[in-house]
PDB file of C-alpha atoms in Angstrom:
ATOM      1  CA  MET A   1     -20.904  19.001  19.636  1.00 44.00           C
ATOM      2  CA  HIS A   2     -22.904  18.677  16.437  1.00 45.00           C
ATOM      3  CA  LYS A   3     -21.409  16.017  14.147  1.00 48.00           C
ATOM      4  CA  LEU A   4     -21.220  18.316  11.118  1.00 45.00           C
ATOM      5  CA  ALA A   5     -19.469  21.059  13.090  1.00 45.00           C
ATOM      6  CA  LEU A   6     -17.005  18.519  14.470  1.00 45.00           C
ATOM      7  CA  SER A   7     -16.259  17.218  10.987  1.00 46.00           C
ATOM      8  CA  LEU A   8     -15.632  20.734   9.679  1.00 42.00           C
ATOM      9  CA  ILE A   9     -13.216  21.447  12.523  1.00 41.00           C
ATOM     10  CA  PHE A  10     -11.186  18.338  11.757  1.00 46.00           C
ATOM     11  CA  SER A  11     -11.183  19.034   8.029  1.00 44.00           C
ATOM     12  CA  PHE A  12      -9.750  22.490   8.785  1.00 41.00           C
ATOM     13  CA  LEU A  13      -7.034  21.016  10.996  1.00 44.00           C
ATOM     14  CA  LEU A  14      -6.057  18.386   8.459  1.00 47.00           C
ATOM     15  CA  PHE A  15      -6.230  20.535   5.353  1.00 44.00           C
ATOM     16  CA  PRO A  16      -3.189  22.506   4.159  1.00 43.00           C
ATOM     17  CA  SER A  17      -3.053  26.119   5.340  1.00 37.00           C
ATOM     18  CA  PHE A  18      -3.094  28.700   2.593  1.00 33.00           C
ATOM     19  CA  VAL A  19      -2.715  31.704   4.915  1.00 29.00           C
ATOM     20  CA  ASN A  20       0.819  30.812   6.006  1.00 32.00           C
ATOM     21  CA  ALA A  21       1.862  29.403   2.646  1.00 36.00           C
ATOM     22  CA  LYS A  22       5.578  29.131   1.985  1.00 42.00           C
ATOM     23  CA  ASP A  23       5.069  28.862  -1.734  1.00 53.00           C
ATOM     24  CA  LYS A  24       2.150  29.833  -3.887  1.00 57.00           C
ATOM     25  CA  ALA A  25       0.031  26.905  -4.994  1.00 57.00           C
ATOM     26  CA  PRO A  26       0.158  26.642  -8.785  1.00 66.00           C
ATOM     27  CA  GLU A  27      -2.889  27.415 -10.881  1.00 85.00           C
ATOM     28  CA  LEU A  28      -3.143  24.265 -12.950  1.00 96.00           C
ATOM     29  CA  LYS A  29      -6.103  23.054 -14.948  1.00 97.00           C
ATOM     30  CA  PRO A  30      -7.016  19.488 -15.919  1.00 98.00           C
ATOM     31  CA  ASP A  31      -7.420  18.578 -19.564  1.00 98.00           C
ATOM     32  CA  GLU A  32     -10.945  17.342 -18.963  1.00 98.00           C
ATOM     33  CA  ILE A  33     -13.470  17.016 -16.127  1.00 98.00           C
ATOM     34  CA  VAL A  34     -15.951  14.166 -16.420  1.00 98.00           C
ATOM     35  CA  LYS A  35     -18.985  13.635 -14.189  1.00 98.00           C
ATOM     36  CA  TRP A  36     -19.102   9.882 -13.896  1.00 98.00           C
ATOM     37  CA  LYS A  37     -21.519   8.968 -11.110  1.00 97.00           C
ATOM     38  CA  LYS A  38     -24.694  10.465  -9.659  1.00 96.00           C
ATOM     39  CA  VAL A  39     -25.127  10.304  -5.890  1.00 95.00           C
ATOM     40  CA  PRO A  40     -28.355  10.651  -3.875  1.00 91.00           C
ATOM     41  CA  GLN A  41     -27.199  13.240  -1.339  1.00 88.00           C
ATOM     42  CA  ARG A  42     -26.740  16.216  -3.653  1.00 83.00           C
ATOM     43  CA  ASP A  43     -27.081  17.302  -7.253  1.00 87.00           C
ATOM     44  CA  ARG A  44     -23.338  17.141  -7.756  1.00 92.00           C
ATOM     45  CA  PRO A  45     -22.087  13.913  -9.351  1.00 97.00           C
ATOM     46  CA  LEU A  46     -18.680  12.455  -8.592  1.00 98.00           C
ATOM     47  CA  GLU A  47     -16.012  13.659 -10.995  1.00 98.00           C
ATOM     48  CA  PHE A  48     -12.767  12.594 -12.616  1.00 99.00           C
ATOM     49  CA  HIS A  49     -10.326  15.412 -13.341  1.00 99.00           C
ATOM     50  CA  TYR A  50      -8.103  14.088 -16.128  1.00 99.00           C
ATOM     51  CA  PHE A  51      -4.521  15.050 -16.940  1.00 99.00           C
ATOM     52  CA  TYR A  52      -3.604  13.437 -20.242  1.00 99.00           C
ATOM     53  CA  PRO A  53      -0.071  12.458 -21.251  1.00 98.00           C
ATOM     54  CA  GLU A  54       1.347  13.694 -24.527  1.00 97.00           C
ATOM     55  CA  LYS A  55      -0.190  12.059 -27.609  1.00 97.00           C
ATOM     56  CA  PHE A  56      -2.744  10.243 -25.461  1.00 98.00           C
ATOM     57  CA  LYS A  57      -5.559   8.360 -27.190  1.00 97.00           C
ATOM     58  CA  LYS A  58      -8.538   6.606 -25.635  1.00 95.00           C
ATOM     59  CA  THR A  59      -7.392   3.483 -27.491  1.00 97.00           C
ATOM     60  CA  ASP A  60      -4.155   3.460 -25.468  1.00 98.00           C
ATOM     61  CA  SER A  61      -3.476   1.168 -22.537  1.00 98.00           C
ATOM     62  CA  ARG A  62      -1.652   3.504 -20.184  1.00 98.00           C
ATOM     63  CA  PRO A  63      -0.410   3.117 -16.636  1.00 99.00           C
ATOM     64  CA  THR A  64      -2.784   5.260 -14.599  1.00 99.00           C
ATOM     65  CA  VAL A  65      -2.593   7.034 -11.250  1.00 99.00           C
ATOM     66  CA  VAL A  66      -5.663   8.195  -9.317  1.00 99.00           C
ATOM     67  CA  PHE A  67      -5.402  10.656  -6.417  1.00 99.00           C
ATOM     68  CA  PHE A  68      -7.829  11.251  -3.532  1.00 99.00           C
ATOM     69  CA  PHE A  69      -7.619  14.607  -1.726  1.00 99.00           C
ATOM     70  CA  GLY A  70      -7.390  14.904   2.054  1.00 98.00           C
ATOM     71  CA  GLY A  71      -9.548  16.800   4.521  1.00 97.00           C
ATOM     72  CA  GLY A  72     -10.613  14.552   7.369  1.00 97.00           C
ATOM     73  CA  TRP A  73     -13.435  12.882   5.358  1.00 98.00           C
ATOM     74  CA  SER A  74     -15.088  16.299   5.476  1.00 97.00           C
ATOM     75  CA  GLY A  75     -13.137  18.872   3.459  1.00 95.00           C
ATOM     76  CA  PHE A  76     -13.492  18.987  -0.313  1.00 96.00           C
ATOM     77  CA  ASN A  77     -10.691  20.102  -2.648  1.00 95.00           C
ATOM     78  CA  ALA A  78     -10.339  18.203  -5.905  1.00 95.00           C
ATOM     79  CA  THR A  79      -7.379  20.397  -6.886  1.00 97.00           C
ATOM     80  CA  GLN A  80      -5.051  19.306  -4.059  1.00 98.00           C
ATOM     81  CA  PHE A  81      -3.138  16.772  -6.153  1.00 98.00           C
ATOM     82  CA  TYR A  82      -3.225  18.715  -9.415  1.00 98.00           C
ATOM     83  CA  PRO A  83       0.563  19.326  -9.290  1.00 98.00           C
ATOM     84  CA  GLN A  84       1.368  15.638  -8.768  1.00 98.00           C
ATOM     85  CA  ALA A  85      -1.121  14.635 -11.453  1.00 99.00           C
ATOM     86  CA  LYS A  86       0.314  17.157 -13.906  1.00 98.00           C
ATOM     87  CA  TYR A  87       3.810  15.829 -13.300  1.00 98.00           C
ATOM     88  CA  TYR A  88       2.825  12.210 -13.823  1.00 98.00           C
ATOM     89  CA  SER A  89       1.105  13.047 -17.079  1.00 99.00           C
ATOM     90  CA  SER A  90       4.499  14.364 -18.210  1.00 98.00           C
ATOM     91  CA  ARG A  91       5.922  10.924 -17.378  1.00 98.00           C
ATOM     92  CA  GLY A  92       3.467   9.187 -19.681  1.00 98.00           C
ATOM     93  CA  LEU A  93       0.826   8.193 -17.148  1.00 99.00           C
ATOM     94  CA  LEU A  94      -2.846   8.983 -17.382  1.00 99.00           C
ATOM     95  CA  ALA A  95      -3.418  10.943 -14.163  1.00 99.00           C
ATOM     96  CA  ILE A  96      -6.779  11.466 -12.472  1.00 99.00           C
ATOM     97  CA  CYS A  97      -7.873  13.508  -9.467  1.00 99.00           C
ATOM     98  CA  ALA A  98     -11.079  11.869  -8.256  1.00 99.00           C
ATOM     99  CA  THR A  99     -13.768  13.422  -6.081  1.00 98.00           C
ATOM    100  CA  TYR A 100     -15.720  11.555  -3.419  1.00 98.00           C
ATOM    101  CA  ARG A 101     -18.513  12.354  -0.992  1.00 98.00           C
ATOM    102  CA  THR A 102     -17.474  14.232   2.145  1.00 97.00           C
ATOM    103  CA  THR A 103     -19.378  15.664   5.085  1.00 96.00           C
ATOM    104  CA  SER A 104     -19.030  19.325   4.130  1.00 94.00           C
ATOM    105  CA  PHE A 105     -20.502  18.864   0.642  1.00 91.00           C
ATOM    106  CA  TYR A 106     -22.716  15.797   0.898  1.00 96.00           C
ATOM    107  CA  LYS A 107     -23.528  15.408   4.629  1.00 95.00           C
ATOM    108  CA  THR A 108     -22.148  11.873   4.477  1.00 97.00           C
ATOM    109  CA  GLU A 109     -20.268   9.638   6.913  1.00 98.00           C
ATOM    110  CA  PRO A 110     -16.615   8.495   6.674  1.00 99.00           C
ATOM    111  CA  TRP A 111     -17.582   4.983   5.562  1.00 99.00           C
ATOM    112  CA  GLN A 112     -19.213   6.470   2.460  1.00 98.00           C
ATOM    113  CA  CYS A 113     -15.855   7.967   1.497  1.00 99.00           C
ATOM    114  CA  VAL A 114     -14.489   4.427   1.418  1.00 99.00           C
ATOM    115  CA  GLN A 115     -17.434   3.274  -0.666  1.00 99.00           C
ATOM    116  CA  ASP A 116     -16.694   5.938  -3.258  1.00 99.00           C
ATOM    117  CA  ALA A 117     -12.989   5.095  -3.378  1.00 99.00           C
ATOM    118  CA  LYS A 118     -13.774   1.438  -4.015  1.00 99.00           C
ATOM    119  CA  SER A 119     -16.357   2.352  -6.638  1.00 99.00           C
ATOM    120  CA  THR A 120     -13.781   4.547  -8.352  1.00 99.00           C
ATOM    121  CA  VAL A 121     -11.286   1.704  -8.720  1.00 99.00           C
ATOM    122  CA  ARG A 122     -13.925  -0.728  -9.950  1.00 99.00           C
ATOM    123  CA  HIS A 123     -15.306   1.773 -12.471  1.00 99.00           C
ATOM    124  CA  LEU A 124     -11.867   2.444 -13.928  1.00 99.00           C
ATOM    125  CA  LYS A 125     -11.133  -1.273 -14.213  1.00 99.00           C
ATOM    126  CA  VAL A 126     -14.465  -2.099 -15.841  1.00 98.00           C
ATOM    127  CA  ASN A 127     -14.126   0.760 -18.331  1.00 98.00           C
ATOM    128  CA  ALA A 128     -10.377   0.501 -18.855  1.00 99.00           C
ATOM    129  CA  LYS A 129     -10.551  -0.165 -22.611  1.00 98.00           C
ATOM    130  CA  GLN A 130     -12.780   2.844 -23.274  1.00 98.00           C
ATOM    131  CA  LEU A 131     -10.669   5.131 -21.069  1.00 98.00           C
ATOM    132  CA  GLY A 132      -7.196   4.193 -22.284  1.00 99.00           C
ATOM    133  CA  ILE A 133      -6.219   2.542 -18.998  1.00 99.00           C
ATOM    134  CA  ASP A 134      -4.045  -0.500 -18.373  1.00 99.00           C
ATOM    135  CA  PRO A 135      -6.038  -2.141 -15.544  1.00 98.00           C
ATOM    136  CA  LYS A 136      -2.947  -4.097 -14.472  1.00 98.00           C
ATOM    137  CA  LYS A 137      -1.103  -0.832 -13.864  1.00 99.00           C
ATOM    138  CA  LEU A 138      -3.671   1.154 -11.897  1.00 99.00           C
ATOM    139  CA  ILE A 139      -2.029   3.113  -9.081  1.00 99.00           C
ATOM    140  CA  VAL A 140      -4.043   4.760  -6.314  1.00 99.00           C
ATOM    141  CA  GLY A 141      -2.729   7.574  -4.150  1.00 99.00           C
ATOM    142  CA  GLY A 142      -3.968  10.036  -1.589  1.00 99.00           C
ATOM    143  CA  GLY A 143      -3.097  12.235   1.353  1.00 98.00           C
ATOM    144  CA  SER A 144      -4.314  12.127   4.948  1.00 98.00           C
ATOM    145  CA  ALA A 145      -7.961  10.946   4.863  1.00 98.00           C
ATOM    146  CA  GLY A 146      -7.509  10.545   1.107  1.00 99.00           C
ATOM    147  CA  GLY A 147      -4.602   8.255   1.930  1.00 99.00           C
ATOM    148  CA  HIS A 148      -6.901   6.353   4.267  1.00 99.00           C
ATOM    149  CA  ILE A 149      -9.487   5.644   1.579  1.00 99.00           C
ATOM    150  CA  ALA A 150      -6.735   4.815  -0.916  1.00 99.00           C
ATOM    151  CA  ALA A 151      -5.348   2.216   1.504  1.00 99.00           C
ATOM    152  CA  ALA A 152      -8.908   1.043   2.189  1.00 99.00           C
ATOM    153  CA  THR A 153      -9.376   0.003  -1.442  1.00 99.00           C
ATOM    154  CA  ALA A 154      -6.816  -2.734  -0.808  1.00 99.00           C
ATOM    155  CA  THR A 155      -7.269  -3.576   2.873  1.00 99.00           C
ATOM    156  CA  LEU A 156     -10.954  -3.349   3.797  1.00 99.00           C
ATOM    157  CA  LYS A 157     -13.380  -6.107   2.851  1.00 98.00           C
ATOM    158  CA  GLU A 158     -16.509  -4.215   3.849  1.00 98.00           C
ATOM    159  CA  TRP A 159     -17.942  -0.847   2.784  1.00 99.00           C
ATOM    160  CA  ASN A 160     -18.755  -1.799  -0.783  1.00 98.00           C
ATOM    161  CA  ASN A 161     -21.414  -0.031  -2.817  1.00 96.00           C
ATOM    162  CA  LYS A 162     -24.265  -2.456  -3.488  1.00 94.00           C
ATOM    163  CA  GLU A 163     -24.555  -1.099  -7.038  1.00 94.00           C
ATOM    164  CA  ASP A 164     -20.988  -2.150  -7.880  1.00 97.00           C
ATOM    165  CA  ASP A 165     -19.963  -5.390  -9.550  1.00 97.00           C
ATOM    166  CA  LEU A 166     -18.264  -6.999  -6.564  1.00 97.00           C
ATOM    167  CA  SER A 167     -16.658  -9.632  -8.765  1.00 98.00           C
ATOM    168  CA  ILE A 168     -14.278  -6.825  -9.758  1.00 98.00           C
ATOM    169  CA  SER A 169     -11.601  -6.301  -7.122  1.00 98.00           C
ATOM    170  CA  SER A 170     -11.183  -2.813  -5.682  1.00 99.00           C
ATOM    171  CA  THR A 171      -7.503  -3.518  -5.029  1.00 99.00           C
ATOM    172  CA  PRO A 172      -5.184  -1.371  -7.171  1.00 99.00           C
ATOM    173  CA  SER A 173      -1.795  -2.355  -8.555  1.00 99.00           C
ATOM    174  CA  ALA A 174       0.129  -0.053  -6.203  1.00 99.00           C
ATOM    175  CA  LEU A 175      -0.426   2.599  -3.536  1.00 99.00           C
ATOM    176  CA  LEU A 176       1.201   6.025  -3.080  1.00 99.00           C
ATOM    177  CA  LEU A 177       0.261   7.278   0.388  1.00 99.00           C
ATOM    178  CA  PHE A 178       1.080  10.744   1.727  1.00 99.00           C
ATOM    179  CA  ASN A 179       0.805  11.005   5.554  1.00 98.00           C
ATOM    180  CA  PRO A 180      -2.166   8.614   5.430  1.00 98.00           C
ATOM    181  CA  VAL A 181      -4.547   7.775   8.247  1.00 98.00           C
ATOM    182  CA  PHE A 182      -3.880   4.106   9.009  1.00 98.00           C
ATOM    183  CA  ASP A 183      -5.064   3.719  12.598  1.00 98.00           C
ATOM    184  CA  ASN A 184      -8.746   4.095  13.473  1.00 98.00           C
ATOM    185  CA  GLY A 185      -8.534   1.853  16.522  1.00 98.00           C
ATOM    186  CA  PRO A 186      -9.216   3.091  20.073  1.00 98.00           C
ATOM    187  CA  GLY A 187      -7.317   6.348  20.505  1.00 97.00           C
ATOM    188  CA  GLY A 188      -6.681   6.597  16.772  1.00 97.00           C
ATOM    189  CA  TYR A 189      -8.059   9.038  14.239  1.00 98.00           C
ATOM    190  CA  GLY A 190     -11.856   9.273  14.339  1.00 98.00           C
ATOM    191  CA  ASN A 191     -11.999   7.069  17.435  1.00 98.00           C
ATOM    192  CA  ASN A 192     -10.949   9.125  20.448  1.00 97.00           C
ATOM    193  CA  GLU A 193     -12.381  11.429  23.115  1.00 96.00           C
ATOM    194  CA  LYS A 194     -12.479  14.463  20.807  1.00 96.00           C
ATOM    195  CA  ASP A 195     -13.586  12.700  17.630  1.00 97.00           C
ATOM    196  CA  SER A 196     -15.656   9.504  17.738  1.00 98.00           C
ATOM    197  CA  ARG A 197     -17.027   9.443  14.197  1.00 98.00           C
ATOM    198  CA  VAL A 198     -15.889   5.880  13.414  1.00 99.00           C
ATOM    199  CA  LYS A 199     -15.986   4.467  16.949  1.00 98.00           C
ATOM    200  CA  ASN A 200     -18.874   2.109  16.221  1.00 98.00           C
ATOM    201  CA  TYR A 201     -17.318   0.484  13.158  1.00 99.00           C
ATOM    202  CA  TRP A 202     -13.549   0.936  13.426  1.00 99.00           C
ATOM    203  CA  LYS A 203     -12.815  -2.811  13.369  1.00 99.00           C
ATOM    204  CA  THR A 204     -13.837  -3.039   9.717  1.00 99.00           C
ATOM    205  CA  PHE A 205     -12.681   0.498   8.862  1.00 99.00           C
ATOM    206  CA  SER A 206      -9.101   0.762  10.100  1.00 99.00           C
ATOM    207  CA  PRO A 207      -6.494  -0.257   7.465  1.00 99.00           C
ATOM    208  CA  LEU A 208      -3.905  -1.049  10.144  1.00 98.00           C
ATOM    209  CA  HIS A 209      -6.272  -3.567  11.739  1.00 98.00           C
ATOM    210  CA  ASN A 210      -7.219  -5.239   8.448  1.00 98.00           C
ATOM    211  CA  LEU A 211      -3.779  -5.676   6.947  1.00 96.00           C
ATOM    212  CA  ASN A 212      -4.147  -9.319   5.985  1.00 90.00           C
ATOM    213  CA  GLY A 213      -2.907 -11.387   3.086  1.00 89.00           C
ATOM    214  CA  LYS A 214      -1.582 -10.093  -0.207  1.00 95.00           C
ATOM    215  CA  GLN A 215      -1.326  -6.325  -0.589  1.00 98.00           C
ATOM    216  CA  PRO A 216      -0.134  -4.215  -3.533  1.00 99.00           C
ATOM    217  CA  PRO A 217       3.309  -2.566  -3.442  1.00 99.00           C
ATOM    218  CA  THR A 218       2.989   0.478  -1.204  1.00 99.00           C
ATOM    219  CA  LEU A 219       4.975   3.667  -0.632  1.00 99.00           C
ATOM    220  CA  VAL A 220       4.289   5.734   2.488  1.00 99.00           C
ATOM    221  CA  LEU A 221       5.672   9.268   2.938  1.00 99.00           C
ATOM    222  CA  MET A 222       5.377  10.711   6.431  1.00 98.00           C
ATOM    223  CA  GLY A 223       6.687  13.526   8.640  1.00 98.00           C
ATOM    224  CA  ASP A 224       7.854  12.667  12.152  1.00 97.00           C
ATOM    225  CA  ARG A 225       6.171  15.782  13.635  1.00 97.00           C
ATOM    226  CA  ASP A 226       2.733  14.924  12.312  1.00 97.00           C
ATOM    227  CA  LYS A 227       0.165  15.504  15.079  1.00 93.00           C
ATOM    228  CA  HIS A 228      -2.750  13.981  13.191  1.00 92.00           C
ATOM    229  CA  THR A 229      -1.309  10.675  12.037  1.00 93.00           C
ATOM    230  CA  SER A 230       1.289   8.614  13.839  1.00 92.00           C
ATOM    231  CA  ALA A 231       4.798   7.918  12.549  1.00 96.00           C
ATOM    232  CA  GLU A 232       4.935   5.025  15.015  1.00 96.00           C
ATOM    233  CA  LYS A 233       1.775   3.442  13.599  1.00 97.00           C
ATOM    234  CA  THR A 234       3.055   4.105  10.086  1.00 98.00           C
ATOM    235  CA  ARG A 235       6.200   2.109  10.876  1.00 98.00           C
ATOM    236  CA  LEU A 236       4.018  -0.647  12.338  1.00 98.00           C
ATOM    237  CA  TYR A 237       1.996  -0.690   9.107  1.00 99.00           C
ATOM    238  CA  GLY A 238       5.185  -1.069   7.088  1.00 98.00           C
ATOM    239  CA  ASP A 239       6.567  -3.790   9.362  1.00 98.00           C
ATOM    240  CA  THR A 240       3.302  -5.739   9.198  1.00 98.00           C
ATOM    241  CA  MET A 241       3.278  -5.494   5.413  1.00 98.00           C
ATOM    242  CA  LYS A 242       6.791  -6.906   5.238  1.00 98.00           C
ATOM    243  CA  LYS A 243       5.980  -9.725   7.672  1.00 97.00           C
ATOM    244  CA  ASN A 244       3.195 -10.696   5.274  1.00 97.00           C
ATOM    245  CA  ASN A 245       5.730 -10.744   2.404  1.00 97.00           C
ATOM    246  CA  ASN A 246       4.360  -7.566   0.856  1.00 98.00           C
ATOM    247  CA  THR A 247       6.381  -4.679  -0.551  1.00 98.00           C
ATOM    248  CA  CYS A 248       6.131  -1.544   1.568  1.00 99.00           C
ATOM    249  CA  GLU A 249       8.603   1.333   1.617  1.00 99.00           C
ATOM    250  CA  VAL A 250       8.163   3.821   4.452  1.00 99.00           C
ATOM    251  CA  ILE A 251      10.049   7.125   4.361  1.00 99.00           C
ATOM    252  CA  ILE A 252       9.912   9.315   7.475  1.00 98.00           C
ATOM    253  CA  TYR A 253      10.955  12.954   6.961  1.00 98.00           C
ATOM    254  CA  PRO A 254      12.510  14.528  10.093  1.00 98.00           C
ATOM    255  CA  GLY A 255      10.915  17.725  11.349  1.00 97.00           C
ATOM    256  CA  GLN A 256       7.986  17.630   8.939  1.00 98.00           C
ATOM    257  CA  LYS A 257       4.359  18.187   9.919  1.00 97.00           C
ATOM    258  CA  HIS A 258       1.052  17.087   8.455  1.00 97.00           C
ATOM    259  CA  GLY A 259       0.600  18.055   4.813  1.00 97.00           C
ATOM    260  CA  PHE A 260       4.303  18.777   4.238  1.00 98.00           C
ATOM    261  CA  PHE A 261       4.177  17.240   0.742  1.00 98.00           C
ATOM    262  CA  ASN A 262       1.931  20.050  -0.536  1.00 97.00           C
ATOM    263  CA  ILE A 263       3.664  22.990  -2.232  1.00 95.00           C
ATOM    264  CA  GLN A 264       1.633  25.484  -0.201  1.00 91.00           C
ATOM    265  CA  LYS A 265       2.463  23.728   3.068  1.00 91.00           C
ATOM    266  CA  GLY A 266       5.973  22.253   2.890  1.00 91.00           C
ATOM    267  CA  GLY A 267       7.187  24.371   0.009  1.00 94.00           C
ATOM    268  CA  LYS A 268       9.162  23.480  -3.088  1.00 96.00           C
ATOM    269  CA  GLN A 269      11.760  21.385  -1.265  1.00 97.00           C
ATOM    270  CA  TYR A 270       9.443  18.729   0.140  1.00 98.00           C
ATOM    271  CA  PHE A 271       7.113  18.714  -2.823  1.00 98.00           C
ATOM    272  CA  ILE A 272      10.117  17.758  -4.955  1.00 98.00           C
ATOM    273  CA  LYS A 273      11.543  15.297  -2.420  1.00 98.00           C
ATOM    274  CA  THR A 274       8.294  13.383  -2.032  1.00 99.00           C
ATOM    275  CA  LEU A 275       7.574  13.347  -5.753  1.00 98.00           C
ATOM    276  CA  VAL A 276      11.102  12.100  -6.498  1.00 99.00           C
ATOM    277  CA  ALA A 277      10.597   9.300  -3.964  1.00 99.00           C
ATOM    278  CA  ALA A 278       7.267   8.379  -5.547  1.00 99.00           C
ATOM    279  CA  ASP A 279       8.742   8.483  -9.055  1.00 99.00           C
ATOM    280  CA  ASN A 280      11.652   6.243  -8.058  1.00 98.00           C
ATOM    281  CA  PHE A 281       9.260   3.806  -6.404  1.00 99.00           C
ATOM    282  CA  LEU A 282       7.128   3.516  -9.539  1.00 99.00           C
ATOM    283  CA  VAL A 283      10.252   2.946 -11.641  1.00 98.00           C
ATOM    284  CA  GLU A 284      11.381   0.185  -9.258  1.00 98.00           C
ATOM    285  CA  GLN A 285       7.957  -1.448  -9.488  1.00 98.00           C
ATOM    286  CA  GLY A 286       7.935  -1.306 -13.294  1.00 98.00           C
ATOM    287  CA  PHE A 287       5.105   1.188 -13.814  1.00 98.00           C
ATOM    288  CA  ILE A 288       7.247   3.825 -15.527  1.00 97.00           C
ATOM    289  CA  SER A 289      10.777   3.903 -16.927  1.00 96.00           C
ATOM    290  CA  GLY A 290      13.647   6.335 -17.217  1.00 96.00           C
ATOM    291  CA  ASN A 291      15.022   8.841 -14.740  1.00 95.00           C
ATOM    292  CA  GLU A 292      12.859  11.183 -12.703  1.00 97.00           C
ATOM    293  CA  LYS A 293      12.774  14.812 -13.836  1.00 96.00           C
ATOM    294  CA  VAL A 294      10.891  16.475 -11.018  1.00 98.00           C
ATOM    295  CA  ALA A 295      13.166  19.494 -10.447  1.00 98.00           C
ATOM    296  CA  GLU A 296      13.337  20.271 -14.162  1.00 98.00           C
ATOM    297  CA  TRP A 297       9.580  19.855 -14.524  1.00 98.00           C
ATOM    298  CA  TYR A 298       8.964  22.087 -11.484  1.00 97.00           C
ATOM    299  CA  LYS A 299      11.088  24.861 -12.951  1.00 96.00           C
ATOM    300  CA  ASN A 300       9.410  24.678 -16.352  1.00 96.00           C
ATOM    301  CA  THR A 301       5.830  24.190 -15.141  1.00 96.00           C
ATOM    302  CA  ILE A 302       5.404  25.657 -11.660  1.00 95.00           C
ATOM    303  CA  GLU A 303       7.989  28.435 -11.640  1.00 93.00           C
ATOM    304  CA  LYS A 304       7.574  29.575 -15.227  1.00 82.00           C
TER     305      LYS A 304
END
């Protein structure tokens, strides 16, 4: 099967279904969209979709969270994490939904998704003072393949953009991972009989197989009925992190399938549950303070 067609099929399978939506996805808009990097494949630069906290100034030094959408390294939907970003801006964080090159839009390969994720982190660190970012409190999150490239910023040594300043680490201060792809080894995602896109380079591409040394505090949220990523391998990831004296909290939600954390997939209940868990984790790690207010925020912002 043609590689592009295969990629589109997997992006459809991994992306949240809007046809059978339990809840309507909210129509939220970012405060600003900035085109920050030109790419050679298409006349569409990479973008940052900013959600600013109240009274934000570019001279601030704010904790910042960056989200990468899912879609099997092929689908493209910068709006997927708009609800989470909007919530975190209400908690005082600068929140960003970042785009990256995918097969459907840029005809690129999965490893280029990782390149863009690493470039994103480095760019935000280098320009932290001009953007109002505290580079010591830079959190990276993502779902599914977006969770893979988020984890890759901390775990993978290769797949760096040659134009980047490699003296700047691509490792963030913490990771928020929603049913992420961890395992690209034989039989894993992108390396099996039906999908072999990363077969030739999985050893340097699979976060689970490159989980060495110091890693940032990590939260993983996963459903035990996920057919695209493995709860078993997620537990192994968490256990390996802990054996290496790293902080990793893994929460497995019974009965939940892939994409359950999205409003339009798992509904209000699991959107709130996962966001509460993420909020509590960031409080425990010292990135934000005070009590979570997800249910109240949901009522006032999403259900209004």
